[in-house]
Each structure stands twice: as C-alpha cells, then as structure tokens.
Amino acid sequence: MPTTSTTTNKRLAQGARSRGEILDAAERMMAVRGFDGTSVADIARESGLPNSSIYWHFTSKAGILAAVMERGAERFFVAVENPPRREGESPRDYLGRAMHAAGAVLVEQPDFLRIFTLLTLSSEDEDAREIVARVRAHGRASLVEMIGRAFAEVAPDRADAVGEATADFALAAFDGAFLALQFTPTGSHEQLMDQLAGALAALGGDALENLA
Amino acid sequence: MPTTSTTTNKRLAQGARSRGEILDAAERMMAVRGFDGTSVADIARESGLPNSSIYWHFTSKAGILAAVMERGAERFFVAVENPPRREGESPRDYLGRAMHAAGAVLVEQPDFLRIFTLLTLSSEDEDAREIVARVRAHGRASLVEMIGRAFAEVAPDRADAVGEATADFALAAFDGAFLALQFTPTGSHEQLMDQLAGALAALGGDALENLA
Amino acid sequence: MPTTSTTTNKRLAQGARSRGEILDAAERMMAVRGFDGTSVADIARESGLPNSSIYWHFTSKAGILAAVMERGAERFFVAVENPPRREGESPRDYLGRAMHAAGAVLVEQPDFLRIFTLLTLSSEDEDAREIVARVRAHGRASLVEMIGRAFAEVAPDRADAVGEATADFALAAFDGAFLALQFTPTGSHEQLMDQLAGALAALGGDALENLA
Amino acid sequence: MPTTSTTTNKRLAQGARSRGEILDAAERMMAVRGFDGTSVADIARESGLPNSSIYWHFTSKAGILAAVMERGAERFFVAVENPPRREGESPRDYLGRAMHAAGAVLVEQPDFLRIFTLLTLSSEDEDAREIVARVRAHGRASLVEMIGRAFAEVAPDRADAVGEATADFALAAFDGAFLALQFTPTGSHEQLMDQLAGALAALGGDALENLA
DNA sequence: AATGAATGAGCATTCATTCAT
DNA sequence: CATGAATGAATGCTCATTCAT
C-alpha cells in the first residue's frame, strides 16, 4: 500500500495514475464479465501493469471492487441531482424534465450501473451489500425528493408523503429501464423515462387523494 | 409394444432422475452465486453425484446452464398465462387482477428469474442471449395481451395498440420489481404490482387519447 | 469377452464385425495420434460403438493395441515374402527387385508401421516390447534371407554370412526410409530402395572378401 | 553500465535456473514417455517445482516442448560439424572418419533425438513440424557437405552433385541407426556408421559415373 | 513505488474402467 | 451381444495471493 510520506510528487502522481488505471480496467471488465468472471490477471493485462503491482495498490480483489464502487458511487451521486422547479410548472411537466435528466445516468454511467446491478443480484459479501444499500438509498431519496418537488405547489403539506408512497415503484421502473437497455442497447430510454414521469404523475395524484 | 424391456426402463429412469437432480442443484446454486461463481464441483457436491457424472449428462458447464434455462423457461411460460376478463370490469380492475397473478411468478420462480436477470446483464454467450431473447419476448407478448385485454371493452379497435405502446414500460417495471425484491426479500411485491396496474391504466388512457 | 458357445452364427458374425471395426478405428487413430494420444472414447466415437462395448471385446486399452499389432504383424508377415531368384541374375539386380517389392509395404501398411515405430521408441510396456521384438526379428530374418539369396550363386558357402553381416544395416536403412516418408509423404521411397539395393550389393561384396 | 541492480540480477538468475530445470525434466521425461505420455504434473514432480510454477515460465505444455526442441536443436547444430579433410585421404576413409564423428550425436544426445523422432512421426502440430523440418534440413545439409567434401579431391566439379544425390539415403540410414539403437541400446552404432560410410563411398562412386 | 517469481488450491474437463441391466 | 450410466483419478491450466528484491 502507498506510503503517505512526503516523497517527491512525481512518485505520488505516478502512483495515483497507476491506481486510476487499475480502477478503469477493473470497472470496464467487471461491467462486462462480472466480478467472478474478471480475474486479477485480466485486470493486470488490461491496465498494462504486472499482476503483483495491483496488490501494492489494493489489498485484495474484493478491495478493487470496493474502490471501483466507491468511485462510481461518488460520480453517480454527483450526476443524479434533481433540477429546480419552475414556477407554475405542473407535476407532470416537472417530473418529465427531472426524469429525463435522471435518465442521462443510464447512458453515461452504464459500467457502474451494470456492476451495481450485478452486485444487487449476487451479493453475499457484506461490504458489497453495504455499498449497494447506500447507493439504492441515495437513489431512492433522490426520487422521493423529485416527486415531492413535483407536488410541492399543488399540495405543499402532502408532497413528501406522495414521494414516499411512490418512490419504490419509481425506483423499480428506473432499474427495469436500465435492465432493458442492457439487453437492447439500441432501445429508447427516453420514452421509458417519459412514461415513468406520466405514471408517477398519475400515481401521485391517486396517492394525494388517498392522503386527503 | 415397446421393445425396450422394463429392466432397461429402470436404468433410463435413474438416468433421468440424476439429470434432474443435477439441474436442481445447478439452478439453486447459480441463482445465488451466478454462473461464474458456481463451480462444477459445487454442483456435484450439491447434487451428491461425482464430478465426472455430470459430464455424462451434460457436455459442458455452459450446457448445464442452457438446460437449466430451457427447463425454467418452460415452467415460466406455463405460469404467466393471463386470467380471462370479467364482463364490465374496468381496465384498472382487470390490470390489478392480472398483474397480481403475474406477480406470483416473482416469488414462485425466483431462482429462474435470478439466473435469467444475471444472464441479461452478462451474456456474451450466443446461446444464452438467445434464451434471454426468447423469454423476454414471451414475457413482453404476455404483457401486450394483458393490457390489450384490459382495454378490449372500452376501445376494441385500439386495445392492441395501447398494449403495444405501454408494454416496454410494463416489462421494465416488472423487471425492476423483481430486482427490488432481490435486494429487499421482505419487500411487498404486491404493492408494486398494484401500482404498476394503476400506472398502466393511466398510461393506457393517455395512449388511447393519442391514438384517437 | 465373447463366449465360445455355439449360439446363432448371426451373433457371432456381428461380434466379429464389431471387433474388426474397433480394431480398424484404433489402428487409424493410433497411427496418427499415438497410443497415449488416442483415448478409448476416441476409438468408440470413430467406430460408432458405445464406450462400454469396447470393453466387451477387449480387456483393456493395452489389449486393443496388442490386438491391433497382432493383426498388423500377421498382414505384415504375409507381405514381406521375398521373390524367387532368377537364374544368372546378379546380386545387385536381385536385390533391386526384392528391395522394390519389400518397399511396397512402406506405402501399403503405413498405419501399422507408424504404430510399430512409435512403439519401438516409447515402449516401456513388456507386451509391446515383445511384439516389437518379434516383428523386428522377422523383418531382419527376411532381409538376411534376401541378401543370402542375392549372393547364393556367386558364393554359395558364404551367402548366409554376408546376409548376417549386412542385415542390421539394411534394417536400419529400411526403417529410416519409412521415417523419411512419414515426414515427406510425397517423397520417393523407390529411389531409396534402389540405393539401398546398390549399397547392399557393395557392402555384400566387401563382406564377401573379408570372409574369404 | 547496466541499470539493473545486482539484487535484481539474483532474482533473474534464479528464474533462469528454474526455467532450465523445467526444460531438463521435460526433456528427460518426454524422451522416455513421449509428449502425450508426459503430464505437466510429471514434469513438476521431476523438476521439484509446483505445477503452477511451470506456467509462469511457459505458456502451455506445447510451449515446453517447443522450448525443449529449440534448446536441443541449438546443441545439435553445434555437435554435427564435419571434420576437415586430410590431404590425399580417400573418399571412403574420410567418410569413415566423418561418419564416426557424426555418430557420436547418437549416444550423446539421445533424449533430443528421441523426442525429435517421436515428433517426426506424430506431429500434427504446426510449430512442431516447423522445428522438425528445420532440424532435418540442417542434418541433411550437413550430410551433403560431408559427402561433397569426401569427393572434393577425386572429382572437384561433381562432388556437390554426388552429395545431393546420396544425402537422402544417408539421412535415412542415419535415422534408422538411431531407431535401431533405441530398440537395442547395447547395439553397436559404430559398425552401422562404418557400413554407412562404405555404402556412401560405393553409391557416390556410382553417382560419379552417372554424372560423367 | 513497484515487480519477477513463485505457490497451493481450485478450475472445467477427460481418462480408463466397471457394472447392472 | 451390448450398452446407458456411473465413477475416482488424473488432465492441462488459472486462480488470488505472497514475497524477496
């Protein structure tokens, strides 16, 4: 593992570069072949570094996955910020805009999402489950906020409750859209996002009534 | 009159039983650890047969997966039959009933669906892709029919078009519901199915107007 | 193993046919891939019989080899009969004719000779060594006789001694010719045989003088 | 000035030593049991290194064979240098001396020659065939030169043609001598070499006349 | 900050052989 | 006369990991 001493910056820089290259290689390969299907030797070959150098930067293969996910989650969290609401905008219109923005992550970070989804399905590993839980919770929170913001004007008091009531459905549809895209890479995620916005507007309206 | 003696049949029957046990073991393990995470030795141990016996029944590890999927797909196709519509039933009500029935597969055949979803994400293999394609196509067709049936009374001429327009969204939401359930095994798939029915009723109504 | 009882001839005939097909398949494959390189499963596939049927006809894989060699040796012994001498024919001329005839075996029984040569090189096995010894001894004896016959007229009393003195060299050259042919299948074995006849005529002449 | 430190060299040297030991073990075993008859585990046991270490030094079992042959061919090429001719020496006498020297390789490099001959017989592999072709071509060229040198004085203009005309026969006899020695390890290769010299002197004389 | 060499455990697969039928 | 099913031992090879340098 790298020392934190104040040796020449060049070494530090080179170290960081190598680390990044390993993570890039690992992310690319694991997205395609999965965690088990990607060997440390594969990552070494892909990154151009010798096998053993990987163990200087990471303690284990699982450690690489953890680092890939950590970096990916960071980027993901940055990307899923909801847009501000425009005055007078209907819930349906806001949801359309926000969902469209959120959908960008489907095509911009497919590698991260593939590994993430694979992890959702196979994680017996404790560390992995924790990351999955954190990312899912964050994604859900973002959807809760999005839906809440959509209904903030028409029902300021019950907006949050509406978000809470429909977020799981929204998250499921979002996940499913990603899955569909994996199988049909040419598919239109934009139509799916738009339909999801429509669905949430309707479901939200229903929930609003039930909460009355 | 069969020429094969009863003694021969006994031998054959035992062979078929062994084959089935191998498939059971493989399905169970691959659903949990994935294809790469499941070794042939694992399957052997789980099925109680020696490693080499597996190769009497299947030509390769990939062949086991293919057989697991084939058998699973058959069972799946049997299970996803849509219920008949009741007279006077609203689209929303029929969709609620049908979706609820369809949702049963989520808890009844989780192993098959796990492997199937894993395969959707990682399949570079040609044979695997073909099975995935077949099952997805069948599932989608079933949803098209379900939605069409729901709107058959209110718009006999445009019912099929409505199904076609919303099936991809429905499929995505269905997939996503399964995914959510994998991460939160205690979650309520019934609520998700009910919300999906509501969403489809709304989206279907919209589509109906656009088609007018 | 087959019973020797007087059951219907049909069964016996079928048994013999199967046995022969196994031997044919084994000879073909072992000539190309060697003994170790040929699996029982290979022979089964090539002969069209199930794996286990082979063990009804032969006790072991080594037993198949033994049978292949036995049959091959029989055929070989039939083929290497030397032609009779013509009156007044010079040693060189007779050797030319006889060597040419003997050379036919090089192209007519290449499979047997390949396995035989392979066996010469690798045989640790006792049974194999014995067969090799028998065939080599027979081949050598045939050459002794050939050379003896060639010189029978010019030196009736020392002809056999001449054969004895040059047979090892003749055998070596013969073996080497076969080897060369394996590497260069298009090569001319006839020229080699003719040169061998010339060489033996010369060496025989020398030997004749030394024996005087 | 080499940049590699002495400590690094130590590591490298040990690696080279291990590689050599693997080759030694492989050569020894393959000469006795053939390529197929020698397992990687055998080589590992014989060399004292674990199975997996062999794969650090070589990419495959076939790669080991290739390396064994490469090294063996190099040594072989060094060993088969023909001696210079002495003034006034007869073709027969020179051939006797040269053939005797060449025959040394039969007892000094039996392992290489065994593997080489085995390869001649069984090589379907392309790389193997290439090495066999190279070694055979080199050996033949050496014999051409030997015979040419023998006749250089008595027929300076036709000496090369004589070599060319008899080299294939010489090569065959040489191969055959090796083969005979494998079957009868106690046999006298020296007598065979001497007879081969005699045969070549005679055949060469004939060829000389035909070329006149 | 890195890396060449090594290693024990495990991988998918094939082996020669057996045996109940 | 024949064979479907099975099996323990081995096959060539890859795995994640370690460590001296």
PDB file of C-alpha atoms in Angstrom, chain C residues 31-33 36-37 92 114 117-118 120-122 124 129 132-133 136 165-166 168-169 172-173 175-180 182-185 191-192 195-196 198-199 202-203 206, chain D residues 31-34 36-37 92 114 117-118 120-122 124 129 132-133 136 165-166 168-169 172-173 175-180 182-183 185 191-192 195-196 198-199 202-203 206:
ATOM      1  CA  ALA C  31      -1.204 -44.261 -36.304  1.00  0.00           C
ATOM      2  CA  VAL C  32      -1.934 -40.560 -36.276  1.00  0.00           C
ATOM      3  CA  ARG C  33      -2.040 -39.635 -32.597  1.00  0.00           C
ATOM      4  CA  ASP C  36      -1.388 -42.124 -25.443  1.00  0.00           C
ATOM      5  CA  GLY C  37      -2.940 -39.604 -27.766  1.00  0.00           C
ATOM      6  CA  ARG C  92      22.642 -56.159 -57.490  1.00  0.00           C
ATOM      7  CA  ARG C 114       3.740 -45.955 -37.739  1.00  0.00           C
ATOM      8  CA  THR C 117       7.834 -47.374 -34.944  1.00  0.00           C
ATOM      9  CA  LEU C 118       6.151 -45.313 -32.244  1.00  0.00           C
ATOM     10  CA  THR C 120       9.867 -49.000 -30.832  1.00  0.00           C
ATOM     11  CA  LEU C 121      10.581 -45.588 -29.413  1.00  0.00           C
ATOM     12  CA  SER C 122       8.359 -45.469 -26.395  1.00  0.00           C
ATOM     13  CA  GLU C 124       8.293 -49.471 -21.588  1.00  0.00           C
ATOM     14  CA  ARG C 129       8.329 -54.761 -26.451  1.00  0.00           C
ATOM     15  CA  VAL C 132       8.232 -55.124 -31.455  1.00  0.00           C
ATOM     16  CA  ALA C 133      10.967 -57.689 -30.934  1.00  0.00           C
ATOM     17  CA  ARG C 136      11.871 -56.675 -35.950  1.00  0.00           C
ATOM     18  CA  ALA C 165      26.818 -59.193 -41.698  1.00  0.00           C
ATOM     19  CA  THR C 166      24.753 -56.601 -43.522  1.00  0.00           C
ATOM     20  CA  ASP C 168      21.368 -54.706 -39.424  1.00  0.00           C
ATOM     21  CA  PHE C 169      22.487 -52.004 -41.770  1.00  0.00           C
ATOM     22  CA  ALA C 172      18.271 -49.501 -40.298  1.00  0.00           C
ATOM     23  CA  ALA C 173      18.154 -48.060 -43.802  1.00  0.00           C
ATOM     24  CA  ASP C 175      13.411 -48.089 -41.043  1.00  0.00           C
ATOM     25  CA  GLY C 176      14.932 -44.753 -41.921  1.00  0.00           C
ATOM     26  CA  ALA C 177      13.262 -44.802 -45.312  1.00  0.00           C
ATOM     27  CA  PHE C 178       9.914 -45.255 -43.620  1.00  0.00           C
ATOM     28  CA  LEU C 179      10.675 -42.422 -41.225  1.00  0.00           C
ATOM     29  CA  ALA C 180      11.646 -40.115 -44.077  1.00  0.00           C
ATOM     30  CA  GLN C 182       6.411 -40.018 -42.743  1.00  0.00           C
ATOM     31  CA  PHE C 183       7.897 -36.597 -42.750  1.00  0.00           C
ATOM     32  CA  THR C 184       7.802 -36.157 -46.519  1.00  0.00           C
ATOM     33  CA  PRO C 185       4.770 -38.172 -47.658  1.00  0.00           C
ATOM     34  CA  GLN C 191      14.790 -44.357 -55.177  1.00  0.00           C
ATOM     35  CA  LEU C 192      15.738 -45.037 -51.567  1.00  0.00           C
ATOM     36  CA  GLN C 195      20.027 -47.069 -53.488  1.00  0.00           C
ATOM     37  CA  LEU C 196      19.715 -49.486 -50.594  1.00  0.00           C
ATOM     38  CA  GLY C 198      23.101 -50.776 -54.512  1.00  0.00           C
ATOM     39  CA  ALA C 199      24.574 -50.231 -51.083  1.00  0.00           C
ATOM     40  CA  ALA C 202      28.588 -53.163 -52.460  1.00  0.00           C
ATOM     41  CA  LEU C 203      28.698 -53.959 -48.747  1.00  0.00           C
ATOM     42  CA  ASP C 206      33.151 -56.222 -49.255  1.00  0.00           C
TER      43      ASP C 206
ATOM     44  CA  ALA D  31      12.258 -38.772 -24.363  1.00  0.00           C
ATOM     45  CA  VAL D  32      11.049 -41.801 -22.440  1.00  0.00           C
ATOM     46  CA  ARG D  33       7.275 -41.467 -22.410  1.00  0.00           C
ATOM     47  CA  GLY D  34       6.626 -39.168 -25.330  1.00  0.00           C
ATOM     48  CA  ASP D  36       1.343 -37.230 -24.537  1.00  0.00           C
ATOM     49  CA  GLY D  37       2.705 -39.698 -22.044  1.00  0.00           C
ATOM     50  CA  ARG D  92      35.930 -43.946 -48.117  1.00  0.00           C
ATOM     51  CA  ARG D 114      14.087 -39.486 -29.358  1.00  0.00           C
ATOM     52  CA  THR D 117      11.879 -38.756 -33.959  1.00  0.00           C
ATOM     53  CA  LEU D 118       8.659 -39.079 -31.991  1.00  0.00           C
ATOM     54  CA  THR D 120       8.567 -36.691 -36.853  1.00  0.00           C
ATOM     55  CA  LEU D 121       6.037 -39.460 -36.529  1.00  0.00           C
ATOM     56  CA  SER D 122       3.198 -37.760 -34.738  1.00  0.00           C
ATOM     57  CA  GLU D 124       0.082 -32.648 -36.466  1.00  0.00           C
ATOM     58  CA  ARG D 129       6.519 -29.645 -37.797  1.00  0.00           C
ATOM     59  CA  VAL D 132      11.318 -30.957 -37.298  1.00  0.00           C
ATOM     60  CA  ALA D 133      11.692 -29.514 -40.786  1.00  0.00           C
ATOM     61  CA  ARG D 136      16.031 -32.386 -40.748  1.00  0.00           C
ATOM     62  CA  ALA D 165      22.254 -37.462 -54.946  1.00  0.00           C
ATOM     63  CA  THR D 166      23.007 -39.604 -51.908  1.00  0.00           C
ATOM     64  CA  ASP D 168      18.526 -38.655 -48.584  1.00  0.00           C
ATOM     65  CA  PHE D 169      19.734 -42.216 -48.420  1.00  0.00           C
ATOM     66  CA  ALA D 172      17.517 -42.386 -43.830  1.00  0.00           C
ATOM     67  CA  ALA D 173      20.267 -44.777 -42.810  1.00  0.00           C
ATOM     68  CA  ASP D 175      17.768 -42.124 -38.724  1.00  0.00           C
ATOM     69  CA  GLY D 176      17.389 -45.855 -38.929  1.00  0.00           C
ATOM     70  CA  ALA D 177      20.600 -46.374 -36.994  1.00  0.00           C
ATOM     71  CA  PHE D 178      19.238 -44.230 -34.212  1.00  0.00           C
ATOM     72  CA  LEU D 179      15.989 -46.149 -34.240  1.00  0.00           C
ATOM     73  CA  ALA D 180      17.805 -49.489 -34.046  1.00  0.00           C
ATOM     74  CA  GLN D 182      16.622 -47.292 -29.267  1.00  0.00           C
ATOM     75  CA  PHE D 183      15.396 -50.800 -29.555  1.00  0.00           C
ATOM     76  CA  PRO D 185      20.578 -49.952 -26.549  1.00  0.00           C
ATOM     77  CA  GLN D 191      29.625 -50.629 -37.080  1.00  0.00           C
ATOM     78  CA  LEU D 192      26.497 -49.158 -38.628  1.00  0.00           C
ATOM     79  CA  GLN D 195      28.933 -49.585 -43.092  1.00  0.00           C
ATOM     80  CA  LEU D 196      27.114 -46.390 -43.957  1.00  0.00           C
ATOM     81  CA  GLY D 198      31.178 -47.811 -47.091  1.00  0.00           C
ATOM     82  CA  ALA D 199      27.755 -47.642 -48.684  1.00  0.00           C
ATOM     83  CA  ALA D 202      30.087 -47.018 -53.255  1.00  0.00           C
ATOM     84  CA  LEU D 203      26.904 -45.095 -54.057  1.00  0.00           C
ATOM     85  CA  ASP D 206      28.157 -44.924 -58.935  1.00  0.00           C
TER      86      ASP D 206
END
